[in-house]
Amino acid sequence: MIVNFGDGTDPSTLLGWARYAEDRGFGFAMTSDHVAVTPDVAEQYEAPFYDPFATLAWLAGQTSRIELGTTVTVLPYRHPLLTARMAANIDRFSGGRLIMGVGVSWPRQEFAALGVPFAERGAITDEYLDIVIRAWREEKISAHGRYVSFDDVATGPLPVRPPPVWVGGASPAAIRRAARFGDAWHPLNLRLDWLREKGLPALRAAAEAAGRPVPDFAPRLPLRITDSALGEDRLLGQGTLDQIRSDIEALDGLGATHVLFDTYPGSPAEFRPPAQEQRILDLLAERVLGF
């Protein structure tokens, strides 16, 4: 997880994150998305907040191996043709290395600032996502929906590959969205028992109802390494190195194709410089992942 916000974040730290990920041997790196840092956003993610598309376009030219992505693009914030075009361009610039994480998000004040109806964000996301996916596969498309209507719009250049769509969220609606549109389900803040007993069974049922293959499973883990073992109600990715190793083994057994490690503590008061965050990832790589 590239921290693209907060005090001290600038082009040099963003480049440092990307080079760290590539040089250290990680497979992919992702940035998060907010457009307007309203008070509710600032409680968790302080300004400055670098735009994920501009950031990834720049980092695509500074890297050669790792995949780059968003975790997650808030689809209702931008016109879907703009989102599709920016993503396709980045995929071309990177030689087919873009992953498109998408979601609906939560800050009511940010939605209000952007003039987007908060209560309709799920329906907007579904309509926009359909347009984005079609725009990556067809030279010209039309759409006549509740929120967007147009005819015969050229959408090229097409991407090198249609970016894999990772659908974020763990609500029933998000799981249905992942089954309907997604190449992968990309939830956050998971407990193992819930995942085994409810989350993945719900994903399989939703895929069957949609008549689609079950999407891949690519969770994002809030990485917190502790000296003492945490209790059974802990989130995946939190606890001692032995507990986190057990989590990775369990996720592998459940079919996870990717795991995104997020070292950000969750509030501006706990913000750490990249070097400190990367030492945590070094420990994880050496003691748990074995590289």
Tab-separated table of C-alpha atoms in Angstrom:
chain	number	residue	atom	x	y	z
A	1	MET	CA	0.000	0.000	0.000
A	2	ILE	CA	1.532	3.310	-1.117
A	3	VAL	CA	0.558	6.025	1.357
A	4	ASN	CA	-0.426	8.877	-0.986
A	5	PHE	CA	-1.688	11.306	1.656
A	6	GLY	CA	-0.697	13.056	4.859
A	7	ASP	CA	1.944	15.422	6.194
A	8	GLY	CA	5.309	14.876	4.530
A	9	THR	CA	3.888	13.059	1.493
A	10	ASP	CA	5.329	14.485	-1.710
A	11	PRO	CA	6.585	13.244	-5.091
A	12	SER	CA	9.826	11.971	-3.598
A	13	THR	CA	8.074	9.825	-0.971
A	14	LEU	CA	5.651	8.431	-3.564
A	15	LEU	CA	8.555	7.497	-5.828
A	16	GLY	CA	10.346	5.998	-2.842
A	17	TRP	CA	7.357	3.773	-2.120
A	18	ALA	CA	7.178	2.482	-5.700
A	19	ARG	CA	10.899	1.794	-5.908
A	20	TYR	CA	10.836	0.111	-2.516
A	21	ALA	CA	8.012	-2.212	-3.627
A	22	GLU	CA	9.744	-3.122	-6.870
A	23	ASP	CA	13.261	-3.502	-5.449
A	24	ARG	CA	12.107	-5.436	-2.372
A	25	GLY	CA	10.328	-8.060	-4.469
A	26	PHE	CA	6.652	-7.311	-3.875
A	27	GLY	CA	4.309	-8.110	-6.749
A	28	PHE	CA	2.101	-5.028	-6.796
A	29	ALA	CA	1.528	-1.648	-5.126
A	30	MET	CA	-1.705	0.352	-4.800
A	31	THR	CA	-2.830	3.866	-3.876
A	32	SER	CA	-6.067	5.078	-2.316
A	33	ASP	CA	-8.590	7.654	-3.521
A	34	HIS	CA	-10.316	10.753	-2.186
A	35	VAL	CA	-11.076	13.874	-4.200
A	36	ALA	CA	-12.141	16.406	-1.543
A	37	VAL	CA	-10.552	16.205	1.909
A	38	THR	CA	-13.648	17.223	3.836
A	39	PRO	CA	-13.659	17.088	7.655
A	40	ASP	CA	-14.951	13.506	7.739
A	41	VAL	CA	-12.186	12.372	5.360
A	42	ALA	CA	-9.536	14.304	7.318
A	43	GLU	CA	-10.356	12.377	10.482
A	44	GLN	CA	-8.702	9.373	8.844
A	45	TYR	CA	-6.719	10.687	5.867
A	46	GLU	CA	-5.114	14.088	6.215
A	47	ALA	CA	-4.250	16.420	3.334
A	48	PRO	CA	-2.372	16.639	1.063
A	49	PHE	CA	-4.011	13.775	-0.823
A	50	TYR	CA	-2.401	12.907	-4.163
A	51	ASP	CA	-4.750	11.846	-6.958
A	52	PRO	CA	-4.335	8.109	-7.635
A	53	PHE	CA	-4.575	8.372	-11.411
A	54	ALA	CA	-1.992	11.143	-11.740
A	55	THR	CA	0.236	9.357	-9.230
A	56	LEU	CA	0.026	5.984	-10.965
A	57	ALA	CA	0.576	7.505	-14.402
A	58	TRP	CA	3.822	9.006	-13.112
A	59	LEU	CA	4.889	5.873	-11.248
A	60	ALA	CA	4.201	3.745	-14.325
A	61	GLY	CA	7.149	5.476	-15.989
A	62	GLN	CA	9.340	4.989	-12.928
A	63	THR	CA	8.797	1.219	-12.607
A	64	SER	CA	9.044	-1.754	-14.926
A	65	ARG	CA	7.854	-4.891	-13.125
A	66	ILE	CA	5.281	-4.381	-10.395
A	67	GLU	CA	1.589	-4.063	-11.073
A	68	LEU	CA	0.043	-0.761	-9.984
A	69	GLY	CA	-3.489	-0.198	-8.782
A	70	THR	CA	-6.149	1.652	-6.826
A	71	THR	CA	-7.570	0.535	-3.492
A	72	VAL	CA	-10.076	1.728	-4.243
A	73	THR	CA	-11.211	4.197	-6.901
A	74	VAL	CA	-14.463	5.784	-5.689
A	75	LEU	CA	-16.448	5.326	-8.904
A	76	PRO	CA	-19.324	7.777	-8.193
A	77	TYR	CA	-16.896	10.710	-7.945
A	78	ARG	CA	-15.986	10.855	-11.655
A	79	HIS	CA	-17.795	10.473	-14.970
A	80	PRO	CA	-17.297	6.847	-16.070
A	81	LEU	CA	-15.883	7.801	-19.471
A	82	LEU	CA	-13.221	9.890	-17.737
A	83	THR	CA	-12.395	7.037	-15.353
A	84	ALA	CA	-12.215	4.536	-18.205
A	85	ARG	CA	-9.974	6.776	-20.306
A	86	MET	CA	-7.545	7.603	-17.483
A	87	ALA	CA	-7.271	3.963	-16.501
A	88	ALA	CA	-6.771	2.786	-20.092
A	89	ASN	CA	-4.053	5.391	-20.639
A	90	ILE	CA	-2.214	4.312	-17.485
A	91	ASP	CA	-2.479	0.687	-18.549
A	92	ARG	CA	-0.878	1.615	-21.871
A	93	PHE	CA	1.839	3.705	-20.221
A	94	SER	CA	2.676	0.791	-17.912
A	95	GLY	CA	2.575	-1.928	-20.559
A	96	GLY	CA	-0.493	-3.632	-19.101
A	97	ARG	CA	0.276	-3.387	-15.383
A	98	LEU	CA	-2.819	-1.616	-14.012
A	99	ILE	CA	-5.229	-3.153	-11.480
A	100	MET	CA	-8.490	-1.252	-11.001
A	101	GLY	CA	-9.847	-1.502	-7.475
A	102	VAL	CA	-13.297	0.087	-7.204
A	103	GLY	CA	-15.771	0.896	-4.455
A	104	VAL	CA	-18.536	3.198	-3.245
A	105	SER	CA	-16.820	4.831	-0.199
A	106	TRP	CA	-18.374	6.365	2.916
A	107	PRO	CA	-17.736	10.142	3.584
A	108	ARG	CA	-21.079	11.948	3.405
A	109	GLN	CA	-19.450	15.390	3.409
A	110	GLU	CA	-17.194	14.499	0.482
A	111	PHE	CA	-20.176	13.275	-1.540
A	112	ALA	CA	-21.982	16.529	-0.720
A	113	ALA	CA	-18.977	18.634	-1.744
A	114	LEU	CA	-18.867	16.853	-5.105
A	115	GLY	CA	-22.625	17.069	-5.658
A	116	VAL	CA	-23.084	13.292	-5.737
A	117	PRO	CA	-26.147	11.834	-3.956
A	118	PHE	CA	-24.821	9.712	-1.097
A	119	ALA	CA	-27.890	7.481	-0.858
A	120	GLU	CA	-27.572	6.529	-4.527
A	121	ARG	CA	-23.859	5.761	-4.529
A	122	GLY	CA	-24.356	2.008	-4.920
A	123	ALA	CA	-26.625	2.326	-7.940
A	124	ILE	CA	-24.279	4.908	-9.474
A	125	THR	CA	-21.320	2.584	-8.966
A	126	ASP	CA	-23.059	-0.306	-10.717
A	127	GLU	CA	-24.064	1.817	-13.711
A	128	TYR	CA	-20.631	3.434	-14.005
A	129	LEU	CA	-18.803	0.142	-13.635
A	130	ASP	CA	-20.692	-1.380	-16.538
A	131	ILE	CA	-19.707	1.590	-18.725
A	132	VAL	CA	-16.051	1.510	-17.661
A	133	ILE	CA	-15.693	-2.195	-18.416
A	134	ARG	CA	-17.340	-1.844	-21.841
A	135	ALA	CA	-15.154	1.161	-22.663
A	136	TRP	CA	-12.034	-0.983	-22.160
A	137	ARG	CA	-13.226	-3.547	-24.682
A	138	GLU	CA	-15.012	-1.612	-27.422
A	139	GLU	CA	-13.810	1.207	-29.672
A	140	LYS	CA	-17.197	2.956	-29.444
A	141	ILE	CA	-20.037	2.598	-26.937
A	142	SER	CA	-23.467	4.009	-26.093
A	143	ALA	CA	-25.209	4.127	-22.728
A	144	HIS	CA	-28.704	5.101	-21.628
A	145	GLY	CA	-28.962	4.753	-17.888
A	146	ARG	CA	-30.379	6.611	-14.950
A	147	TYR	CA	-27.253	8.686	-14.372
A	148	VAL	CA	-25.443	8.828	-17.727
A	149	SER	CA	-26.738	8.881	-21.299
A	150	PHE	CA	-24.742	9.192	-24.543
A	151	ASP	CA	-24.478	7.678	-28.032
A	152	ASP	CA	-21.587	6.431	-30.139
A	153	VAL	CA	-18.698	7.743	-28.057
A	154	ALA	CA	-15.185	6.729	-29.105
A	155	THR	CA	-13.342	5.392	-26.075
A	156	GLY	CA	-9.822	4.600	-27.338
A	157	PRO	CA	-7.048	4.103	-26.919
A	158	LEU	CA	-8.002	0.734	-25.498
A	159	PRO	CA	-5.808	-0.659	-22.723
A	160	VAL	CA	-3.098	-3.231	-23.367
A	161	ARG	CA	-5.232	-5.539	-21.253
A	162	PRO	CA	-8.594	-4.682	-19.714
A	163	PRO	CA	-7.453	-3.878	-16.166
A	164	PRO	CA	-8.551	-6.530	-13.663
A	165	VAL	CA	-11.454	-5.105	-11.647
A	166	TRP	CA	-11.148	-5.676	-7.877
A	167	VAL	CA	-14.403	-4.799	-6.135
A	168	GLY	CA	-13.986	-3.555	-2.582
A	169	GLY	CA	-16.374	-3.840	0.333
A	170	ALA	CA	-17.844	-6.645	2.433
A	171	SER	CA	-21.535	-5.687	2.507
A	172	PRO	CA	-24.070	-7.925	0.742
A	173	ALA	CA	-24.350	-5.321	-2.032
A	174	ALA	CA	-20.562	-5.185	-2.463
A	175	ILE	CA	-20.351	-8.983	-2.670
A	176	ARG	CA	-23.094	-9.029	-5.305
A	177	ARG	CA	-21.235	-6.298	-7.206
A	178	ALA	CA	-18.011	-8.310	-7.081
A	179	ALA	CA	-19.828	-11.378	-8.402
A	180	ARG	CA	-21.526	-9.416	-11.185
A	181	PHE	CA	-18.624	-7.271	-12.401
A	182	GLY	CA	-15.413	-8.237	-10.668
A	183	ASP	CA	-12.323	-10.191	-11.565
A	184	ALA	CA	-11.599	-10.267	-7.831
A	185	TRP	CA	-13.257	-9.477	-4.512
A	186	HIS	CA	-11.112	-7.019	-2.537
A	187	PRO	CA	-12.456	-6.686	1.021
A	188	LEU	CA	-10.806	-5.009	4.023
A	189	ASN	CA	-10.856	-5.589	7.803
A	190	LEU	CA	-11.693	-9.272	7.854
A	191	ARG	CA	-11.940	-11.912	10.535
A	192	LEU	CA	-11.112	-15.449	9.516
A	193	ASP	CA	-14.257	-17.049	10.904
A	194	TRP	CA	-16.502	-14.544	9.112
A	195	LEU	CA	-14.610	-15.042	5.872
A	196	ARG	CA	-14.895	-18.825	5.994
A	197	GLU	CA	-18.466	-19.044	7.234
A	198	LYS	CA	-20.127	-16.062	5.568
A	199	GLY	CA	-18.013	-13.967	3.207
A	200	LEU	CA	-16.698	-16.538	0.737
A	201	PRO	CA	-19.896	-18.642	0.752
A	202	ALA	CA	-21.854	-15.457	-0.028
A	203	LEU	CA	-19.465	-14.676	-2.889
A	204	ARG	CA	-19.930	-18.168	-4.351
A	205	ALA	CA	-23.716	-17.923	-4.044
A	206	ALA	CA	-23.753	-14.470	-5.655
A	207	ALA	CA	-21.602	-15.677	-8.554
A	208	GLU	CA	-23.940	-18.621	-9.125
A	209	ALA	CA	-26.952	-16.275	-9.099
A	210	ALA	CA	-25.208	-13.964	-11.596
A	211	GLY	CA	-24.246	-16.884	-13.835
A	212	ARG	CA	-20.574	-15.975	-13.660
A	213	PRO	CA	-17.410	-17.734	-12.462
A	214	VAL	CA	-16.530	-17.052	-8.837
A	215	PRO	CA	-14.183	-14.019	-8.781
A	216	ASP	CA	-10.683	-14.291	-7.394
A	217	PHE	CA	-10.138	-13.318	-3.783
A	218	ALA	CA	-7.616	-10.503	-3.136
A	219	PRO	CA	-7.992	-9.106	0.394
A	220	ARG	CA	-6.401	-5.984	1.866
A	221	LEU	CA	-5.003	-6.533	5.361
A	222	PRO	CA	-4.366	-3.793	7.938
A	223	LEU	CA	-0.871	-4.912	8.953
A	224	ARG	CA	-0.187	-4.530	12.701
A	225	ILE	CA	2.690	-6.542	14.189
A	226	THR	CA	2.522	-7.009	17.964
A	227	ASP	CA	4.869	-8.543	20.536
A	228	SER	CA	2.081	-10.461	22.285
A	229	ALA	CA	-0.565	-12.654	20.703
A	230	LEU	CA	-3.954	-11.066	20.135
A	231	GLY	CA	-7.295	-12.738	20.869
A	232	GLU	CA	-9.508	-14.706	18.533
A	233	ASP	CA	-11.523	-11.623	17.529
A	234	ARG	CA	-8.479	-9.969	15.909
A	235	LEU	CA	-8.493	-8.927	12.256
A	236	LEU	CA	-6.473	-10.861	9.716
A	237	GLY	CA	-3.024	-9.290	9.416
A	238	GLN	CA	-2.878	-8.231	13.068
A	239	GLY	CA	-0.933	-9.945	15.842
A	240	THR	CA	2.432	-11.608	16.261
A	241	LEU	CA	4.502	-12.734	13.311
A	242	ASP	CA	3.380	-16.294	14.004
A	243	GLN	CA	-0.277	-15.225	13.917
A	244	ILE	CA	0.225	-13.308	10.674
A	245	ARG	CA	2.051	-16.297	9.166
A	246	SER	CA	-0.960	-18.424	10.099
A	247	ASP	CA	-3.234	-15.841	8.449
A	248	ILE	CA	-1.296	-15.980	5.180
A	249	GLU	CA	-1.412	-19.777	5.196
A	250	ALA	CA	-5.160	-19.677	5.862
A	251	LEU	CA	-5.750	-17.182	3.053
A	252	ASP	CA	-3.708	-19.324	0.696
A	253	GLY	CA	-5.840	-22.304	1.662
A	254	LEU	CA	-8.972	-20.278	0.960
A	255	GLY	CA	-7.726	-19.466	-2.542
A	256	ALA	CA	-6.466	-15.891	-2.193
A	257	THR	CA	-4.541	-14.867	-5.306
A	258	HIS	CA	-3.157	-11.583	-3.908
A	259	VAL	CA	-2.793	-10.003	-0.468
A	260	LEU	CA	-2.344	-6.248	-0.063
A	261	PHE	CA	-0.570	-5.167	3.128
A	262	ASP	CA	-1.607	-1.774	4.504
A	263	THR	CA	0.731	-0.428	7.187
A	264	TYR	CA	-1.086	2.891	7.741
A	265	PRO	CA	-2.262	2.917	11.387
A	266	GLY	CA	-5.587	4.549	10.544
A	267	SER	CA	-5.421	8.112	11.882
A	268	PRO	CA	-3.302	11.238	11.276
A	269	ALA	CA	-2.137	11.192	14.911
A	270	GLU	CA	-0.426	7.849	14.271
A	271	PHE	CA	1.072	8.798	10.905
A	272	ARG	CA	4.571	7.344	10.407
A	273	PRO	CA	7.249	8.266	7.843
A	274	PRO	CA	7.689	5.839	4.932
A	275	ALA	CA	11.024	4.531	6.226
A	276	GLN	CA	9.348	3.330	9.404
A	277	GLU	CA	6.470	1.749	7.499
A	278	GLN	CA	8.908	0.007	5.171
A	279	ARG	CA	10.847	-1.472	8.099
A	280	ILE	CA	7.592	-3.155	9.132
A	281	LEU	CA	7.227	-4.570	5.617
A	282	ASP	CA	10.870	-5.690	5.659
A	283	LEU	CA	10.177	-7.657	8.835
A	284	LEU	CA	7.111	-9.206	7.231
A	285	ALA	CA	9.003	-10.109	4.059
A	286	GLU	CA	11.916	-11.666	5.913
A	287	ARG	CA	10.118	-13.465	8.731
A	288	VAL	CA	6.777	-14.395	7.168
A	289	LEU	CA	6.938	-14.247	3.369
A	290	GLY	CA	10.497	-15.523	2.998
A	291	PHE	CA	12.029	-13.074	0.553
